[in-house]
Amino acid sequence: MMNTKTTLLTILLFLPLTAQAAPLTLEAAVEQGLKADNVLKEQAARVSGAKAGLSQARLARLGGFKLKGMYTDGTDPVYAFATAMKQGTFSMASMATINDPDPARNYMAGIEAGIPLFTGFAVSNAVKMGKLGTEAARSGYERARSGITFKITYQWLTVLLRARLAALAGESVKAAEAELKTAQMLKDKGMVLGSDYYGAEAILSTLRGYSLAWNMAQELEKEKLALTLGVDPSAGVEAAGALREAAYAGTNRGQLDAAAAGGRRDIKALEKMTALYKTSEASQKNSVLPVVEAFGSWETNSQSLSEFRDNRMLGLRLTLPLGDPAYFAKKDAARAETAAAASRLDEARKQASLEVAEALNNYKAAKENLPIARETLEKARQSLELFRPLYRQGRQSVLEVLRAQASVLQAEAHYYETLYKLNLYHAQTLLASETLDAGAVKEISDKLGI
C-alpha cells in the first residue's frame, strides 16, 4: 500500500512539469512575447536613459554647489604669508621671517556656488537635444515593439502552417498504407502487377519522408515560438488557431505610403536625430561666445581646529574662449554629422516606400493565387476520388492511386502555404505602414482563432 501511495505522489509531483501548456491565441502570444523580449527591454532602458539625460540638461541651469576642505603644511614664503593673512595671525613680527618662514599649518573648510547667467546657448541647446533624444528613443521603442509584434506573428503563423502540414502528411501516409494493404492482398492473388506495387511502395516511402520532415519542422517551430515567448520549450507551446481564407479590409498603395510617411516610428526617430545633430552643430558654432556666471564662496581658515576665521567672496565671472585652433575642424565635423543624419533619414524614407511596395505586392500575389491553389486542390481530390473505385474495379493500378494521393498532398501543402502567405504578408504590410497595432493583432487573432 505504501508503494502505491508513493508512486501516486511521485506522479502528482511531476504532472506540472510534463503537462502541455494551453494553446495560445495570437493576441495572447504577442502580449506574452512583448513582455519577455530583451530587445524591447533594451529600448525601454534607452528611453529611461534619454529621460535622465534631459533631466540632467535641465538641472544644469541651476549651476553647482560644492563643499571644500583641505589641510596644508608648508614653508613656501608666499603660502606662509597668505595663510597667516587668512588665519588673521599676521603681524609685524611676521615680516621678520617673511623670507624664511616657519612651517605654516592650515585647516580650510568652505562652500562654493555658481549659477550660469549666459552660456552661449549651451544649456538651452543641451535641453533641446535632450528633448529630441528622448523623443527619438520613444520612437525607437515603438518601432521595435512593432517589429517584435511582427516577429511573434510570423512565428505563430509558421507553427500553424507546420502543424497543418504535419497533420496532412500523417493522413496521407495512413490512406496510402491502407491502399497498399489492399494491394498486397491483390498482389498475392496475382491481381496486381509487382512493378506497380513496388512503385506504389516507393511513393509511400516518399510520403513517409514528408511526414517525418514536416513533423520535425513542426517541433522546431514550436520550440522557436516558445523561446520567442520566453518560456521553456519543454512546456509544449501550441498555437490556438487555424489557417483560413481571412478577408481583410482592402488598402491601396497611396494609403499605405501615406500611413508610412506619417507614422513610421523609425523615420520619426531619424527625424529627431537629424534635428539633434543640427542643434549640436549650432552649439559648436556658438562655442566662441562668452560664458557669464554668478558665483559666491565662503571659506574658513585656522592654524588649529579652533579659532576659525572666515571670509567670503561674491562676483560675476566672464569667460571668453579665444584662439581654439580646433574650432573650425570641430565645426566641420558637426556639419558632416548633420549631413550624414539627413542622408540616413532620406534613405529610410525610400526604404519605407520599398517595404510598403514589396509587402503589398506579396499580399496581392498570395490573394490572387489563392483561388488557383483552391481549384488545384479540388481537382486533385476529385482525381483521387475517381481513381479509388476504378482501382477497386481493377480498371486502374494502385500506382496511379498513390500518385493521385501524393498529388493531393502537394496541392494541400500549396493551398495552406498560400493561406499562410496571405496572412503573413497582410501582417508585413501593416508593419511596413506602421499600423500593426493591438487592434490589428486582435483582428488577425479573431479571424484565425479556433
Short mmCIF file of C-alpha atoms in Angstrom, two decimals, residues 25-312:
data_model
loop_
_atom_site.label_atom_id
_atom_site.label_comp_id
_atom_site.label_asym_id
_atom_site.label_seq_id
_atom_site.Cartn_x
_atom_site.Cartn_y
_atom_site.Cartn_z
CA THR A 25 -4.06 32.78 -29.48
CA LEU A 26 -2.04 35.27 -31.50
CA GLU A 27 -3.22 38.08 -29.24
CA ALA A 28 -2.06 36.23 -26.11
CA ALA A 29 1.23 35.21 -27.75
CA VAL A 30 2.03 38.80 -28.73
CA GLU A 31 1.20 40.06 -25.25
CA GLN A 32 3.44 37.47 -23.62
CA GLY A 33 6.24 37.85 -26.15
CA LEU A 34 6.41 41.62 -25.77
CA LYS A 35 6.89 41.25 -22.02
CA ALA A 36 9.72 38.75 -22.46
CA ASP A 37 11.62 40.31 -25.37
CA ASN A 38 15.10 41.54 -24.43
CA VAL A 39 15.38 43.93 -27.37
CA LEU A 40 12.29 45.74 -26.15
CA LYS A 41 13.72 45.86 -22.65
CA GLU A 42 16.89 47.39 -24.10
CA GLN A 43 14.86 50.01 -25.95
CA ALA A 44 12.93 50.79 -22.76
CA ALA A 45 16.25 51.29 -20.97
CA ARG A 46 17.32 53.68 -23.76
CA VAL A 47 14.15 55.71 -23.18
CA SER A 48 14.90 55.86 -19.45
CA GLY A 49 18.47 56.92 -20.19
CA ALA A 50 17.30 59.65 -22.58
CA LYS A 51 14.87 60.97 -19.97
CA ALA A 52 17.67 61.07 -17.40
CA GLY A 53 19.85 62.98 -19.88
CA LEU A 54 17.08 65.52 -20.39
CA SER A 55 16.72 65.99 -16.62
CA GLN A 56 20.48 66.46 -16.35
CA ALA A 57 20.42 69.17 -19.03
CA ARG A 58 17.56 71.00 -17.33
CA LEU A 59 19.19 70.85 -13.90
CA ALA A 60 22.38 72.35 -15.36
CA ARG A 61 20.54 75.69 -15.32
CA LEU A 62 20.75 75.66 -11.52
CA GLY A 63 24.51 75.73 -11.56
CA GLY A 64 26.59 73.93 -8.98
CA PHE A 65 27.18 73.82 -5.23
CA LYS A 66 30.16 72.16 -3.59
CA LEU A 67 31.85 71.79 -0.23
CA LYS A 68 35.60 72.29 0.10
CA GLY A 69 38.07 71.09 2.68
CA MET A 70 41.86 70.99 2.74
CA TYR A 71 44.77 70.60 5.13
CA THR A 72 48.14 72.09 4.17
CA ASP A 73 51.54 72.39 5.81
CA GLY A 74 54.43 74.18 4.08
CA THR A 75 57.30 76.69 4.25
CA ASP A 76 56.79 78.41 0.90
CA PRO A 77 57.08 82.16 1.65
CA VAL A 78 54.06 83.13 -0.45
CA TYR A 79 52.00 80.32 1.03
CA ALA A 80 53.05 81.16 4.62
CA PHE A 81 52.32 84.87 4.09
CA ALA A 82 48.88 84.26 2.57
CA THR A 83 47.98 81.65 5.17
CA ALA A 84 48.79 84.00 8.04
CA MET A 85 46.64 86.67 6.38
CA LYS A 86 43.73 84.26 6.02
CA GLN A 87 44.06 82.98 9.58
CA GLY A 88 44.32 86.51 11.00
CA THR A 89 47.66 85.76 12.67
CA PHE A 90 49.77 88.10 10.55
CA SER A 91 51.71 90.77 12.49
CA MET A 92 54.80 92.94 12.11
CA ALA A 93 56.79 90.10 13.65
CA SER A 94 55.79 88.02 10.65
CA MET A 95 57.74 90.41 8.41
CA ALA A 96 60.99 89.40 10.09
CA THR A 97 60.68 85.85 8.84
CA ILE A 98 58.91 86.53 5.59
CA ASN A 99 61.79 85.16 3.50
CA ASP A 100 62.41 82.17 5.77
CA PRO A 101 59.10 81.42 7.49
CA ASP A 102 58.38 78.70 9.98
CA PRO A 103 56.20 75.87 8.77
CA ALA A 104 52.65 77.11 8.33
CA ARG A 105 49.79 74.74 9.04
CA ASN A 106 46.23 75.44 7.84
CA TYR A 107 42.82 73.80 8.09
CA MET A 108 40.46 75.12 5.43
CA ALA A 109 36.73 74.45 5.04
CA GLY A 110 34.26 76.25 2.81
CA ILE A 111 31.42 76.19 0.33
CA GLU A 112 31.24 77.49 -3.22
CA ALA A 113 28.27 78.01 -5.56
CA GLY A 114 27.85 79.20 -9.13
CA ILE A 115 24.82 79.92 -11.32
CA PRO A 116 25.17 80.27 -15.10
CA LEU A 117 23.69 83.51 -16.43
CA PHE A 118 24.70 83.07 -20.06
CA THR A 119 26.38 80.02 -21.55
CA GLY A 120 26.44 80.89 -25.23
CA PHE A 121 23.15 78.95 -25.56
CA ALA A 122 24.94 75.75 -24.47
CA VAL A 123 22.41 74.93 -21.73
CA SER A 124 19.31 75.71 -23.83
CA ASN A 125 20.73 73.68 -26.72
CA ALA A 126 21.52 70.81 -24.35
CA VAL A 127 17.89 70.84 -23.16
CA LYS A 128 16.67 70.89 -26.75
CA MET A 129 18.95 67.98 -27.63
CA GLY A 130 17.73 66.12 -24.54
CA LYS A 131 14.11 66.52 -25.66
CA LEU A 132 14.94 65.37 -29.19
CA GLY A 133 16.91 62.42 -27.86
CA THR A 134 14.02 61.38 -25.62
CA GLU A 135 11.52 61.61 -28.49
CA ALA A 136 13.86 59.64 -30.74
CA ALA A 137 14.26 56.94 -28.08
CA ARG A 138 10.49 56.69 -27.64
CA SER A 139 10.00 56.33 -31.40
CA GLY A 140 12.74 53.70 -31.48
CA TYR A 141 10.95 51.81 -28.72
CA GLU A 142 7.63 51.90 -30.58
CA ARG A 143 9.24 50.73 -33.83
CA ALA A 144 10.99 47.92 -32.01
CA ARG A 145 7.64 46.96 -30.48
CA SER A 146 6.08 46.78 -33.96
CA GLY A 147 8.97 44.69 -35.26
CA ILE A 148 8.75 42.26 -32.36
CA THR A 149 4.98 42.02 -32.80
CA PHE A 150 5.57 41.00 -36.42
CA LYS A 151 8.26 38.51 -35.41
CA ILE A 152 5.87 36.83 -32.97
CA THR A 153 3.07 36.88 -35.56
CA TYR A 154 5.39 35.28 -38.12
CA GLN A 155 6.42 32.55 -35.69
CA TRP A 156 2.84 31.90 -34.57
CA LEU A 157 1.65 31.58 -38.18
CA THR A 158 4.59 29.31 -39.00
CA VAL A 159 3.60 26.96 -36.18
CA LEU A 160 0.05 26.85 -37.58
CA LEU A 161 1.38 26.02 -41.04
CA ARG A 162 3.79 23.36 -39.86
CA ALA A 163 1.17 21.74 -37.65
CA ARG A 164 -1.28 21.58 -40.55
CA LEU A 165 1.31 20.18 -42.99
CA ALA A 166 2.37 17.53 -40.47
CA ALA A 167 -1.27 16.51 -39.96
CA LEU A 168 -1.90 16.32 -43.71
CA ALA A 169 1.21 14.21 -44.26
CA GLY A 170 0.15 11.84 -41.49
CA GLU A 171 -3.31 11.45 -43.02
CA SER A 172 -1.79 10.81 -46.46
CA VAL A 173 0.53 8.13 -45.08
CA LYS A 174 -2.39 6.36 -43.36
CA ALA A 175 -4.50 6.46 -46.53
CA ALA A 176 -1.61 5.21 -48.66
CA GLU A 177 -0.84 2.41 -46.20
CA ALA A 178 -4.49 1.30 -46.36
CA GLU A 179 -4.33 1.18 -50.16
CA LEU A 180 -1.04 -0.76 -50.07
CA LYS A 181 -2.53 -3.24 -47.63
CA THR A 182 -5.33 -3.95 -50.07
CA ALA A 183 -2.86 -4.06 -52.95
CA GLN A 184 -0.73 -6.59 -51.05
CA MET A 185 -3.67 -8.98 -50.85
CA LEU A 186 -4.45 -8.47 -54.54
CA LYS A 187 -0.79 -8.94 -55.43
CA ASP A 188 -0.69 -12.23 -53.56
CA LYS A 189 -3.64 -13.32 -55.73
CA GLY A 190 -1.87 -12.15 -58.88
CA MET A 191 -4.32 -9.31 -59.48
CA VAL A 192 -1.73 -6.51 -59.13
CA LEU A 193 1.47 -6.25 -61.06
CA GLY A 194 4.60 -6.43 -58.96
CA SER A 195 6.09 -3.42 -60.73
CA ASP A 196 3.05 -1.32 -59.89
CA TYR A 197 3.09 -2.49 -56.30
CA TYR A 198 6.75 -1.64 -55.76
CA GLY A 199 6.26 1.70 -57.49
CA ALA A 200 3.40 2.41 -55.10
CA GLU A 201 5.64 1.43 -52.18
CA ALA A 202 8.21 3.97 -53.38
CA ILE A 203 5.53 6.68 -53.34
CA LEU A 204 4.53 5.62 -49.82
CA SER A 205 8.15 5.95 -48.73
CA THR A 206 8.19 9.45 -50.18
CA LEU A 207 5.05 10.32 -48.24
CA ARG A 208 6.61 8.94 -45.06
CA GLY A 209 9.64 11.13 -45.72
CA TYR A 210 7.39 14.18 -45.99
CA SER A 211 5.67 13.20 -42.76
CA LEU A 212 8.95 12.77 -40.90
CA ALA A 213 10.44 16.04 -42.20
CA TRP A 214 7.27 18.06 -41.56
CA ASN A 215 6.85 16.66 -38.06
CA MET A 216 10.44 17.59 -37.23
CA ALA A 217 9.89 21.04 -38.73
CA GLN A 218 6.75 21.42 -36.60
CA GLU A 219 8.64 20.61 -33.41
CA LEU A 220 11.40 23.06 -34.32
CA GLU A 221 8.96 25.89 -34.99
CA LYS A 222 7.13 25.21 -31.72
CA GLU A 223 10.43 25.36 -29.89
CA LYS A 224 11.28 28.63 -31.61
CA LEU A 225 7.88 30.04 -30.65
CA ALA A 226 8.47 29.05 -27.02
CA LEU A 227 11.87 30.74 -27.00
CA THR A 228 10.38 33.83 -28.63
CA LEU A 229 7.78 33.98 -25.85
CA GLY A 230 10.40 33.47 -23.15
CA VAL A 231 9.10 30.10 -21.92
CA ASP A 232 10.68 26.69 -21.56
CA PRO A 233 10.43 24.78 -24.90
CA SER A 234 9.62 21.62 -22.97
CA ALA A 235 6.31 23.23 -21.93
CA GLY A 236 4.92 22.30 -25.34
CA VAL A 237 3.72 25.66 -26.66
CA GLU A 238 0.88 25.37 -29.17
CA ALA A 239 -0.77 27.95 -31.43
CA ALA A 240 -4.54 28.16 -30.92
CA GLY A 241 -5.87 28.77 -34.40
CA ALA A 242 -6.10 27.54 -37.97
CA LEU A 243 -5.09 28.98 -41.34
CA ARG A 244 -8.18 30.31 -43.11
CA GLU A 245 -9.13 32.48 -46.06
CA ALA A 246 -9.38 35.56 -43.86
CA ALA A 247 -10.88 38.65 -45.51
CA TYR A 248 -9.08 41.87 -44.62
CA ALA A 249 -10.06 45.41 -45.49
CA GLY A 250 -8.56 46.48 -48.80
CA THR A 251 -5.89 49.17 -48.91
CA ASN A 252 -4.12 50.80 -51.82
CA ARG A 253 -0.53 51.86 -52.29
CA GLY A 254 -1.30 55.53 -51.74
CA GLN A 255 -2.96 54.89 -48.38
CA LEU A 256 -0.11 52.71 -47.20
CA ASP A 257 2.56 55.18 -48.34
CA ALA A 258 0.73 57.99 -46.55
CA ALA A 259 0.46 55.91 -43.39
CA ALA A 260 4.16 55.02 -43.58
CA ALA A 261 5.23 58.61 -44.21
CA GLY A 262 3.17 59.93 -41.33
CA GLY A 263 3.53 57.13 -38.84
CA ARG A 264 6.73 55.11 -39.31
CA ARG A 265 8.43 55.32 -35.94
CA ASP A 266 11.90 54.62 -37.28
CA ILE A 267 11.53 57.61 -39.63
CA LYS A 268 10.31 59.78 -36.76
CA ALA A 269 13.31 58.70 -34.70
CA LEU A 270 15.68 59.63 -37.53
CA GLU A 271 13.90 62.98 -37.95
CA LYS A 272 14.54 63.74 -34.29
CA MET A 273 18.15 62.61 -34.55
CA THR A 274 18.69 64.83 -37.59
CA ALA A 275 17.30 67.80 -35.64
CA LEU A 276 19.52 66.81 -32.71
CA TYR A 277 22.64 66.89 -34.89
CA LYS A 278 21.62 70.28 -36.27
CA THR A 279 21.34 71.57 -32.71
CA SER A 280 24.74 70.08 -31.89
CA GLU A 281 26.17 71.87 -34.92
CA ALA A 282 24.68 75.17 -33.69
CA SER A 283 26.20 74.57 -30.25
CA GLN A 284 29.59 74.07 -31.82
CA LYS A 285 29.25 77.34 -33.77
CA ASN A 286 28.32 79.13 -30.54
CA SER A 287 31.28 77.74 -28.61
CA VAL A 288 33.17 81.04 -29.18
CA LEU A 289 30.53 83.04 -27.30
CA PRO A 290 31.31 84.25 -23.77
CA VAL A 291 30.09 82.44 -20.68
CA VAL A 292 28.85 84.54 -17.73
CA GLU A 293 28.43 83.04 -14.28
CA ALA A 294 27.41 84.44 -10.91
CA PHE A 295 29.45 82.87 -8.14
CA GLY A 296 29.93 83.06 -4.42
CA SER A 297 32.17 81.39 -1.85
CA TRP A 298 32.54 81.25 1.91
CA GLU A 299 35.74 79.96 3.47
CA THR A 300 37.23 79.45 6.94
CA ASN A 301 40.90 79.01 7.82
CA SER A 302 42.63 78.09 11.07
CA GLN A 303 46.07 77.07 12.28
CA SER A 304 44.37 74.52 14.51
CA LEU A 305 40.93 73.03 14.69
CA SER A 306 39.75 76.07 16.66
CA GLU A 307 39.56 79.81 16.20
CA PHE A 308 38.44 79.65 12.59
CA ARG A 309 38.45 82.89 10.66
CA ASP A 310 36.02 83.20 7.77
CA ASN A 311 35.90 85.22 4.56
CA ARG A 312 33.50 85.45 1.65
#
